[in-house]
Short mmCIF file of C-alpha atoms in Angstrom, two decimals:
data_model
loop_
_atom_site.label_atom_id
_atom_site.label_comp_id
_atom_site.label_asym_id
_atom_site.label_seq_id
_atom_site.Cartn_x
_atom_site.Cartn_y
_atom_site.Cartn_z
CA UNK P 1285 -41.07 108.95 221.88
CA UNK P 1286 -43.75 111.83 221.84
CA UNK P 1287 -46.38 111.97 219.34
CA UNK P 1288 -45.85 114.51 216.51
CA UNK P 1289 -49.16 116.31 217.20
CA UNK P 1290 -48.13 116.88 220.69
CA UNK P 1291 -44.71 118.14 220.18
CA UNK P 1292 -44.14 121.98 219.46
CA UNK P 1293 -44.05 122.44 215.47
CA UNK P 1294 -40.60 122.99 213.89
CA UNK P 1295 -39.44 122.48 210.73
CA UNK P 1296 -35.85 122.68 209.69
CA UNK P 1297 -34.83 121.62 206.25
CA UNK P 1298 -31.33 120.60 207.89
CA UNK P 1299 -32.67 118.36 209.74
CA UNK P 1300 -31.80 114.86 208.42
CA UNK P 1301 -34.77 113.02 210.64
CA UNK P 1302 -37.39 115.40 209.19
CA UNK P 1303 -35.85 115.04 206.14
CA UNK P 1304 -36.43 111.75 206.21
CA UNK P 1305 -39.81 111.47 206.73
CA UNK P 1306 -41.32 115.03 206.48
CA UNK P 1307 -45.11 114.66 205.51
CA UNK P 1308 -46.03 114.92 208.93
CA UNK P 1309 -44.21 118.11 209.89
CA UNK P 1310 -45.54 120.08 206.08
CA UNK P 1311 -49.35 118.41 207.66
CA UNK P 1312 -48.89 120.20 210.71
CA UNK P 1313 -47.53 123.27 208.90
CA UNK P 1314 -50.49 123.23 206.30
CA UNK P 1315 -52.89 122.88 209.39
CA UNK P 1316 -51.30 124.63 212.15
CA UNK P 1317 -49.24 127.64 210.20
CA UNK P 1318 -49.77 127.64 206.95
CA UNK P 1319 -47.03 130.98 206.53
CA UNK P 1320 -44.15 129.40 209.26
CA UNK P 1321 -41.23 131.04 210.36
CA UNK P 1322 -37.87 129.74 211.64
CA UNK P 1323 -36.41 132.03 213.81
CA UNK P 1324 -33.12 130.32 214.15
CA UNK P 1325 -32.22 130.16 210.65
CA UNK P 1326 -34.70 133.44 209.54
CA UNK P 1327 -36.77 132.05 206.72
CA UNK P 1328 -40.52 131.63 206.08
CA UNK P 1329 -42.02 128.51 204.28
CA UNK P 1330 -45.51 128.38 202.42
CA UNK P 1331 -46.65 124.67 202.74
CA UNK P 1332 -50.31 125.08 201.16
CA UNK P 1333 -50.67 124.32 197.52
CA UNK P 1334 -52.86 127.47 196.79
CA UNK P 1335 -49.86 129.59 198.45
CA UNK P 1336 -46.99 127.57 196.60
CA UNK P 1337 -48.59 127.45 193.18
CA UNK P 1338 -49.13 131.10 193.32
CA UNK P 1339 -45.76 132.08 194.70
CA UNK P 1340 -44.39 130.27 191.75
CA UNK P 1341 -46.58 132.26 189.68
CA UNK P 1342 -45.70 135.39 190.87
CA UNK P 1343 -41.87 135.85 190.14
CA UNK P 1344 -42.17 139.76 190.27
CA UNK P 1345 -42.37 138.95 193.76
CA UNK P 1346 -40.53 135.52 194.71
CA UNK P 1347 -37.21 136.36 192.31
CA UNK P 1348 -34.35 133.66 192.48
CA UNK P 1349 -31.06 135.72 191.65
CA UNK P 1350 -29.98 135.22 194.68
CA UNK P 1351 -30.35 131.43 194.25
CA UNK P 1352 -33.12 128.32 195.02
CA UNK P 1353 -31.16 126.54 197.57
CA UNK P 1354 -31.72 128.22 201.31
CA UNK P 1355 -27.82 128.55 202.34
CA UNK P 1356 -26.91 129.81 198.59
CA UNK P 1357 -29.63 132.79 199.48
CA UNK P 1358 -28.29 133.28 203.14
CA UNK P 1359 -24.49 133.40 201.48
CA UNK P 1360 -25.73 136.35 199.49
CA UNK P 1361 -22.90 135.48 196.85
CA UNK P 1362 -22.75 136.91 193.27
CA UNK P 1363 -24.51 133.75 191.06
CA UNK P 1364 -22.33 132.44 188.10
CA UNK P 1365 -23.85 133.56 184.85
CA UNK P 1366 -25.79 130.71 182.77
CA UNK P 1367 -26.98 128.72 185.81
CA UNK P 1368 -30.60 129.41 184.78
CA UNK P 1369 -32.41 128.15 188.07
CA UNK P 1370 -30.68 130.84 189.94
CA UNK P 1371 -32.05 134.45 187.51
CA UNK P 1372 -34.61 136.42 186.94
CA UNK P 1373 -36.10 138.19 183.83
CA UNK P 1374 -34.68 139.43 181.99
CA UNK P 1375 -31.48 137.69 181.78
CA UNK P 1376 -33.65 134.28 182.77
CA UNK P 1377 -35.79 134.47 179.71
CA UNK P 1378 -32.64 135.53 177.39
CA UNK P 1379 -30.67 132.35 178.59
CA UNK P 1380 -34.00 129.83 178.85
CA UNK P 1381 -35.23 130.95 175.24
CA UNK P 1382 -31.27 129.74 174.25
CA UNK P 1383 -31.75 126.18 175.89
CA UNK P 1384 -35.49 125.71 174.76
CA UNK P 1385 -33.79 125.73 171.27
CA UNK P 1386 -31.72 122.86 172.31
CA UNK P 1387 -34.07 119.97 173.81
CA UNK P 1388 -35.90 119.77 170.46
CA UNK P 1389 -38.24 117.08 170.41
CA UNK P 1390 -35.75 115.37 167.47
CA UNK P 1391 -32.92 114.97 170.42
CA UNK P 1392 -35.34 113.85 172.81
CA UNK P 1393 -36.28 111.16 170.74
CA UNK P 1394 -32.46 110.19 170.05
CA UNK P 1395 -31.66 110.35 173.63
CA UNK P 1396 -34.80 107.93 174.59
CA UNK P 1397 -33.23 104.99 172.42
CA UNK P 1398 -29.87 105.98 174.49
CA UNK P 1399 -31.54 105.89 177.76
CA UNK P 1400 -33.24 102.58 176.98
CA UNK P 1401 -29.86 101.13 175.72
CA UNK P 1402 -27.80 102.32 178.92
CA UNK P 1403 -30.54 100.59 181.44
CA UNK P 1404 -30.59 97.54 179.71
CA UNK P 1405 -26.98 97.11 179.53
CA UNK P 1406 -26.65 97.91 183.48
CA UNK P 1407 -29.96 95.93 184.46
CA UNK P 1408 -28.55 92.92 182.41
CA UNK P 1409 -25.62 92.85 184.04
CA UNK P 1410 -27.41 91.97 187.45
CA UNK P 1411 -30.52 89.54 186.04
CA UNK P 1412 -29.41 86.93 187.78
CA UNK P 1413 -27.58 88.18 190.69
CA UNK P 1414 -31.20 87.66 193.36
CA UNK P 1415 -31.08 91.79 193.56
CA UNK P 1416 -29.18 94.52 193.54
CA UNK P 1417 -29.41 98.32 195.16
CA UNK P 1418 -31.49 100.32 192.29
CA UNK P 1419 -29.42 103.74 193.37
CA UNK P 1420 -25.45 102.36 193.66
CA UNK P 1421 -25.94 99.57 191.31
CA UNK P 1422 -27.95 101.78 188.41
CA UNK P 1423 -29.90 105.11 189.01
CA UNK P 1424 -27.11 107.36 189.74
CA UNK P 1425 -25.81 105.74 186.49
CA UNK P 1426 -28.01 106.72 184.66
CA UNK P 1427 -28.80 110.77 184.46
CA UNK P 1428 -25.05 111.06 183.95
CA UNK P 1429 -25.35 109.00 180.66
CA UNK P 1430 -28.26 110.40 179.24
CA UNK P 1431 -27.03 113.90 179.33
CA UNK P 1432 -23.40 113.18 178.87
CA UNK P 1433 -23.27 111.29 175.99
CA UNK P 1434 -25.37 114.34 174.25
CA UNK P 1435 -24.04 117.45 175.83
CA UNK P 1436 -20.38 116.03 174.49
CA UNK P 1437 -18.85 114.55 178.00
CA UNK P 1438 -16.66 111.56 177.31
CA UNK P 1439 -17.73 108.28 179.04
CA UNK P 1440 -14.61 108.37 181.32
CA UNK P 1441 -15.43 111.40 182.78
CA UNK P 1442 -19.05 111.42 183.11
CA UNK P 1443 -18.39 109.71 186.85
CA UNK P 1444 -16.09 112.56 187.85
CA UNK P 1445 -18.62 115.36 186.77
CA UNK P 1446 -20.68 112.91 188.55
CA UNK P 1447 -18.93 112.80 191.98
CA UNK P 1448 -17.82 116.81 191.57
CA UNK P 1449 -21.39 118.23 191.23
CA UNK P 1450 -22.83 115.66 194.10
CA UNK P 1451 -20.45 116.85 196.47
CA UNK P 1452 -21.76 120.20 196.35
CA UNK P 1453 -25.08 119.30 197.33
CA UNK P 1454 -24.79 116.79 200.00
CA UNK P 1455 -25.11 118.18 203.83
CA UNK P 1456 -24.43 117.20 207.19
CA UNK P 1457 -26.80 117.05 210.08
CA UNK P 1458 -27.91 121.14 211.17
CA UNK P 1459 -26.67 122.21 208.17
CA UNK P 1460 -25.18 122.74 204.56
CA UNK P 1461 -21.89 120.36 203.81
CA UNK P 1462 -18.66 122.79 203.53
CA UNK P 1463 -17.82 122.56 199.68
CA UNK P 1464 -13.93 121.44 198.92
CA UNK P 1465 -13.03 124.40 196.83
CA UNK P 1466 -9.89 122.10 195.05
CA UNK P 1467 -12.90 119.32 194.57
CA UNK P 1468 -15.28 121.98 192.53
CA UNK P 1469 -11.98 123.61 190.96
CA UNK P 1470 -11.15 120.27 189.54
CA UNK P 1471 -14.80 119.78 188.03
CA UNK P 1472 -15.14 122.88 186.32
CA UNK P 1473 -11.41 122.57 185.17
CA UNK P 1474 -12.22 119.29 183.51
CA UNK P 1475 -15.59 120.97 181.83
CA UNK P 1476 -13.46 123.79 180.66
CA UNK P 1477 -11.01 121.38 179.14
CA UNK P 1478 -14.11 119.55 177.47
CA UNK P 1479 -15.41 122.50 175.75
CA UNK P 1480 -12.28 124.19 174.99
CA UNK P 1481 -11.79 120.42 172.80
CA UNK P 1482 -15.35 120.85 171.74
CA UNK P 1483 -14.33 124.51 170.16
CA UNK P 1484 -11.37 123.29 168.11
CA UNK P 1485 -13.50 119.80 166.78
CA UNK P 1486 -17.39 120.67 166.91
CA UNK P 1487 -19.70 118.01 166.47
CA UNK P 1488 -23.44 117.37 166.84
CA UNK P 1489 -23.57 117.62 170.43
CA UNK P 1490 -25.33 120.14 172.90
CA UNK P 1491 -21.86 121.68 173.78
CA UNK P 1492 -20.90 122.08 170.27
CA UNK P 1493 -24.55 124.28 170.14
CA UNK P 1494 -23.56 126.34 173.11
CA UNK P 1495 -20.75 127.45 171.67
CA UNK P 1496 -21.95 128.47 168.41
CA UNK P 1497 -25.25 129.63 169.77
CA UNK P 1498 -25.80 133.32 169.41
CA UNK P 1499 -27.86 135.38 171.44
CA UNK P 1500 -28.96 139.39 171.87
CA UNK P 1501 -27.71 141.32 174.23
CA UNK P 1502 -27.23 145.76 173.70
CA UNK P 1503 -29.08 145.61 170.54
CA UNK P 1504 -26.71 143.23 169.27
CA UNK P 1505 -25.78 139.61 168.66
CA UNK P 1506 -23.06 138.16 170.09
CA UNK P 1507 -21.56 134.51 171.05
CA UNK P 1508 -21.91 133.32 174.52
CA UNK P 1509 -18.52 133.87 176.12
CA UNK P 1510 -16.83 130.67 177.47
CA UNK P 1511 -17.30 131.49 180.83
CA UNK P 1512 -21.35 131.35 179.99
CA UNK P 1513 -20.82 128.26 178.17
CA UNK P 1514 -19.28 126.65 181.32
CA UNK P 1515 -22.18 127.69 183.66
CA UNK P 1516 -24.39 126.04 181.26
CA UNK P 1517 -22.41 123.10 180.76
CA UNK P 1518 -22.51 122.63 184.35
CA UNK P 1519 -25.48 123.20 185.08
CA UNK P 1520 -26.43 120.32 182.27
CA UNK P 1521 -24.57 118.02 183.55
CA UNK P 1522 -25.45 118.57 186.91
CA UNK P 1523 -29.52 119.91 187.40
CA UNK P 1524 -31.02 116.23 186.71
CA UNK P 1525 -28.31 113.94 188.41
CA UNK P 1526 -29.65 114.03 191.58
CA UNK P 1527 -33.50 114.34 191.32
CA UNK P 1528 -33.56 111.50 188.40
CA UNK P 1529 -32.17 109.28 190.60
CA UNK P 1530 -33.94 109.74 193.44
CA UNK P 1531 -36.86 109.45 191.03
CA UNK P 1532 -36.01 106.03 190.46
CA UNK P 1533 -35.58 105.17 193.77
CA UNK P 1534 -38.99 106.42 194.78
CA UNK P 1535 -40.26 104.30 192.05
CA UNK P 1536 -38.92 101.00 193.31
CA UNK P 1537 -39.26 101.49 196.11
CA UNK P 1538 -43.19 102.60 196.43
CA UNK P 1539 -44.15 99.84 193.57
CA UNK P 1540 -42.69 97.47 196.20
CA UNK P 1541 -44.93 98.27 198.62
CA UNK P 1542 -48.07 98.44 196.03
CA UNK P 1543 -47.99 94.95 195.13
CA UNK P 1544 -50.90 95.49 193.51
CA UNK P 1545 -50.50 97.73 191.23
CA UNK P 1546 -47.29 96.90 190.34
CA UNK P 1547 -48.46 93.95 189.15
CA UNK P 1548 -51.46 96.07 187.56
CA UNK P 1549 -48.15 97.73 185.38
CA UNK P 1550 -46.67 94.37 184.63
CA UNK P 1551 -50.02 93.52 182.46
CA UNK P 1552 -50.75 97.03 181.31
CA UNK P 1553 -47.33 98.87 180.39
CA UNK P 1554 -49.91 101.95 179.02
CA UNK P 1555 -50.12 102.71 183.08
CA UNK P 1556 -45.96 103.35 183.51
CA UNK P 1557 -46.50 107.01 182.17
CA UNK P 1558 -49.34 107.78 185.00
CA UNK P 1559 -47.49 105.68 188.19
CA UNK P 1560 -44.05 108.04 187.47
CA UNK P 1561 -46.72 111.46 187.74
CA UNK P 1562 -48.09 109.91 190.64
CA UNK P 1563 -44.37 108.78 192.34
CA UNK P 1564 -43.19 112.67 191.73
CA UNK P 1565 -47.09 114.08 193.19
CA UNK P 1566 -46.36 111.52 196.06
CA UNK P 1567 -42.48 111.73 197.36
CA UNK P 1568 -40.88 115.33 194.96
CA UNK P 1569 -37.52 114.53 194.59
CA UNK P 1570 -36.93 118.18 194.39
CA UNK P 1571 -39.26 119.51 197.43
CA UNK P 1572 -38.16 122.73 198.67
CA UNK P 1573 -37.62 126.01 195.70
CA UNK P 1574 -36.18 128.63 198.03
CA UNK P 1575 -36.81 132.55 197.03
CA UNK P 1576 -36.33 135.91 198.27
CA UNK P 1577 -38.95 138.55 198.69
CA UNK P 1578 -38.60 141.47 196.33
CA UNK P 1579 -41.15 143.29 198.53
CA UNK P 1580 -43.02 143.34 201.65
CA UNK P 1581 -46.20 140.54 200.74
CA UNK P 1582 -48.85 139.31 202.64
CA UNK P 1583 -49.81 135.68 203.93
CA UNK P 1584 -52.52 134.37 206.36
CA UNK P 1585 -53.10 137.72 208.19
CA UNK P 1586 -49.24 138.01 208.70
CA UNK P 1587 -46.21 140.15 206.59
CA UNK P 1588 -43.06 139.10 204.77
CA UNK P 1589 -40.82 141.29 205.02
CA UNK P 1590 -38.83 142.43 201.73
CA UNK P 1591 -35.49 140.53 200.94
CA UNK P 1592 -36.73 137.33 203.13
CA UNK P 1593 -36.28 134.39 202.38
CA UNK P 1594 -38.82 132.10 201.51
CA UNK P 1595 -39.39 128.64 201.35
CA UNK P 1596 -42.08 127.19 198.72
CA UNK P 1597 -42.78 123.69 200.00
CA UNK P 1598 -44.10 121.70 196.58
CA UNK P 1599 -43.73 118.71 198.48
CA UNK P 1600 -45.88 119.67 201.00
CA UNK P 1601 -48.71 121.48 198.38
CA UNK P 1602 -48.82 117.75 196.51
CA UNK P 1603 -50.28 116.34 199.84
CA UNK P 1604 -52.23 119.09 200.77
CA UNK P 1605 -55.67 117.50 201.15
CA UNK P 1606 -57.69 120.82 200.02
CA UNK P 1607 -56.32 119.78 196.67
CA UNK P 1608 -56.20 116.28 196.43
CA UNK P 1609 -58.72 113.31 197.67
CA UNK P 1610 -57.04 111.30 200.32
CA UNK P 1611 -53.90 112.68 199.52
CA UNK P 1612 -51.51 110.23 201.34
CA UNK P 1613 -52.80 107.53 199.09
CA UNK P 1614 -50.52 106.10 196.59
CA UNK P 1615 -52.86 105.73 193.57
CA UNK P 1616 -51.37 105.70 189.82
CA UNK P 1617 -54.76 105.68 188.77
CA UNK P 1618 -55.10 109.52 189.88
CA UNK P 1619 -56.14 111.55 186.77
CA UNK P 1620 -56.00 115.06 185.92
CA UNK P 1621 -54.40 116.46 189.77
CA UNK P 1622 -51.37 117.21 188.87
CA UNK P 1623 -48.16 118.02 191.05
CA UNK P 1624 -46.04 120.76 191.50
CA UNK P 1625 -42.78 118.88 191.47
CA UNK P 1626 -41.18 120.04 188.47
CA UNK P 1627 -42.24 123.54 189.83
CA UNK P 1628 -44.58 126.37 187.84
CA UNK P 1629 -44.58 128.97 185.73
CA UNK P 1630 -41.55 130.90 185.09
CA UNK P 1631 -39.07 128.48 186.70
CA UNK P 1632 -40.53 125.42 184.99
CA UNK P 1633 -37.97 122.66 184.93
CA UNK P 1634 -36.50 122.73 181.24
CA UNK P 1635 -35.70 118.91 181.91
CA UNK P 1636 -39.06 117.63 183.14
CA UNK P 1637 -39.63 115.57 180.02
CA UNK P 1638 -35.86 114.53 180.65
CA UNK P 1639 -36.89 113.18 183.97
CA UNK P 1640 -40.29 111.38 182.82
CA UNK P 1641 -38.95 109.85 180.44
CA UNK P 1642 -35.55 108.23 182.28
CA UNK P 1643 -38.02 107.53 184.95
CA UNK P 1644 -40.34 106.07 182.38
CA UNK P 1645 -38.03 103.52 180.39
CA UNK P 1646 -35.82 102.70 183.78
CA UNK P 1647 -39.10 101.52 185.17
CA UNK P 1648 -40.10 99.29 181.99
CA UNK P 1649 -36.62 97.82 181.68
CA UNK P 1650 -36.92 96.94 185.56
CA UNK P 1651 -40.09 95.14 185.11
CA UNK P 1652 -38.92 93.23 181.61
CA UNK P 1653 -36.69 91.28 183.84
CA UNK P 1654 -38.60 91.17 187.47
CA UNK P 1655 -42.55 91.26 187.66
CA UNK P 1656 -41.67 91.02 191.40
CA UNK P 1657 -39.47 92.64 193.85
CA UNK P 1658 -39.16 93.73 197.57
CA UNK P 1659 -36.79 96.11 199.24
CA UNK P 1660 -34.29 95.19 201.73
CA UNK P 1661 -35.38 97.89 204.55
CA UNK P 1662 -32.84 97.15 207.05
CA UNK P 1663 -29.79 98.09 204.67
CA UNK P 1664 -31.52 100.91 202.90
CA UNK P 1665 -31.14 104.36 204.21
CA UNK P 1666 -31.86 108.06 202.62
CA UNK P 1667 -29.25 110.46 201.10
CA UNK P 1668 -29.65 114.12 202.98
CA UNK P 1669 -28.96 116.80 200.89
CA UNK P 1670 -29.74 120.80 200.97
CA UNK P 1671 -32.02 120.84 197.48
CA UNK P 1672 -32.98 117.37 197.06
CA UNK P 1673 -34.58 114.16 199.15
CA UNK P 1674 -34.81 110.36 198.56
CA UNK P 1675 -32.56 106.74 199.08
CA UNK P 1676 -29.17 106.95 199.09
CA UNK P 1677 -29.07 103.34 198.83
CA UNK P 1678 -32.20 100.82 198.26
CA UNK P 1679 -31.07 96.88 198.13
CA UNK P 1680 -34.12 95.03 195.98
CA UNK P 1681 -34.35 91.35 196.47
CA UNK P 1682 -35.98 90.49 192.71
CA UNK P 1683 -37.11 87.33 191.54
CA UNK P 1684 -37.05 86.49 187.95
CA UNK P 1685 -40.63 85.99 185.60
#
């Protein structure tokens, strides 16, 4: 096997064994070329985290209407209204202003008491069992409750909306996963058939909101039109599934092998808050925003072209040792840094506070019933998908207090 530093640099976000361990490639790419281009599949990636966290600042320049995800830009398709990742001002600020209204911090703090209910009622069921895998057996579980239950998705189809929006993202090796149109029919028929019940008996529920929300559009006010609703349904239901549970994953997974300081969490729960920021600075669920150049821009003594794509790499600017001290040290103790997982600026992820706190109170519940676990490396393996990284399945031998 040939070194990495001797080996010509590529990077390749299809590539499932970069993908699974792709800190050395972004070092290389931070290093060696800090503005990379991929000839075969015609993009350009910014790995530094100067370079990132401006490009996320500038959205006048780096516009997503055209989608995040690198083969939704390449596709060049026209993007369903309400899926607010995927537009740009004005229509972005319109829609995000609407959904800002409905994560109040009252619903938050109803949803935490759900989120703590639903782990302990999964965790429980395997206290005794000598372990368990954290993503089959209870994190993909558990983003699908937390936002179903609230944005008005009945428990028995919260796994179908589950499986439907998964699908989508999953890939193959050298590229994007061709999406069964009858599969993704079928979710958004079931959606539609959820909110068209919603309409006739509202309740206090996000999708009840949507539907009676009102927002300005020619001078005027107006309802969304069902069709809006929908994309922001499924979006909802859909933006956190994946990255939450990967979050957990990460979080088992790296306080295994910091035996230390998990055990430094199992006497102080005031650290849980700091280890999640420093499991998303150290392994992003979410690593790779994709753009397109709205004109011609500059990087590193070399040109973008307008209407490239372009690749912002957050998961390579949280290692990027110009910013951080040591930076592939796991340390929960790291104050003040920061990390550019949930993204910047504009693009912000409305759920962030979703995601630290089901990341937050999955981790607590965890260590209420083991101080001590290890991972079962030889039947673990990572999921590969085209927006998101991190196990697919993690078996945890745990040993009760």
């Amino acid at each position: 096997m040939s070194d990495a530093s001797t080996t010509r640099l590529y990077y390749d976000p299809y590539d499932t064994a970069i993908d699974d361990d792709p800190h050395p490639v972004w070092k290389r790419l931070r290093d060696e070329a800090p503005l990379y281009h991929n000839p075969k599949l015609d993009f350009y990636a910014l790995s530094r985290w100067d370079d990132v966290e401006a490009a996320l600042l500038d959205s006048d320049t780096y516009r997503s209407g055209r989608g995040t995800i690198l083969d939704v830009i390449r596709a060049n398709v026209p993007i369903p209204a309400g899926i607010l990742l995927w537009e740009d001002p004005p229509l972005h600020d319109l829609h995000r202003g609407l959904l800002t209204r409905v994560f109040t911090p009252k619903r938050m703090n109803a949803i935490e008491a759900l989120v703590r209910r639903h782990c302990a009622s999964l965790l429980d069921a395997r206290i005794d069992a000598g372990g368990f895998d954290v993503i089959e057996d209870f994190a993909v579980f558990v983003p699908m409750r937390t936002i179903g239950f609230p944005l008005g998705i009945p428990e028995e189809g919260q796994e179908a909306v589950r499986r439907g929006v998964d699908e989508t993202l999953r890939m193959e090796e050298g590229g994007p996963r061709a999406i069964d149109p009858r599969s993704l029919a079928d979710t958004h028929q079931m959606l539609s058939e959820y909110i068209e019940w919603r309409a006739r008996h509202p309740s206090d529920d996000l999708m009840t909101q949507l539907l009676h929300a009102e927002i300005d559009d020619d001078g005027g006010r107006r309802r969304l039109t069902r069709t809006e609703v929908l994309g922001y349904t499924v979006m909802l239901a859909g933006a956190g599934n994946e990255t939450a549970a990967r979050l957990i994953g990460f979080t088992a997974q790296l306080l295994a092998d910091h035996l230390a300081q998990r055990r430094e969490i199992v006497h102080d729960r005031s650290l849980v808050p700091g280890a999640i920021e420093e499991v998303l600075r150290f392994d992003a669920p979410s690593p790779v925003q994709g753009r397109y150049a709205a004109r011609a821009v500059a990087h590193h003594g070399r040109t973008v072209p307008k209407d490239s794509i372009v690749l912002l790499l957050n998961g390579s600017a949280n290692r990027d040792e110009r910013r951080f001290v040591d930076p592939d040290r796991f340390d929960i103790h790291r104050d003040g840094e920061g990390h550019l997982s949930f993204g910047y600026g504009l693009h912000f992820c409305l759920g962030a506070a979703l995601a630290r706190l089901e990341g937050r109170v999955a981790l607590d519940e965890m260590l209420k019933r083991w101080p001590e676990w290890d991972v079962d490396y030889e039947r673990a393996h990572k999921a590969h998908t085209t927006s998101v990284r991190g196990w697919a399945s993690l078996p945890i031998r745990t040993k009760r207090a």
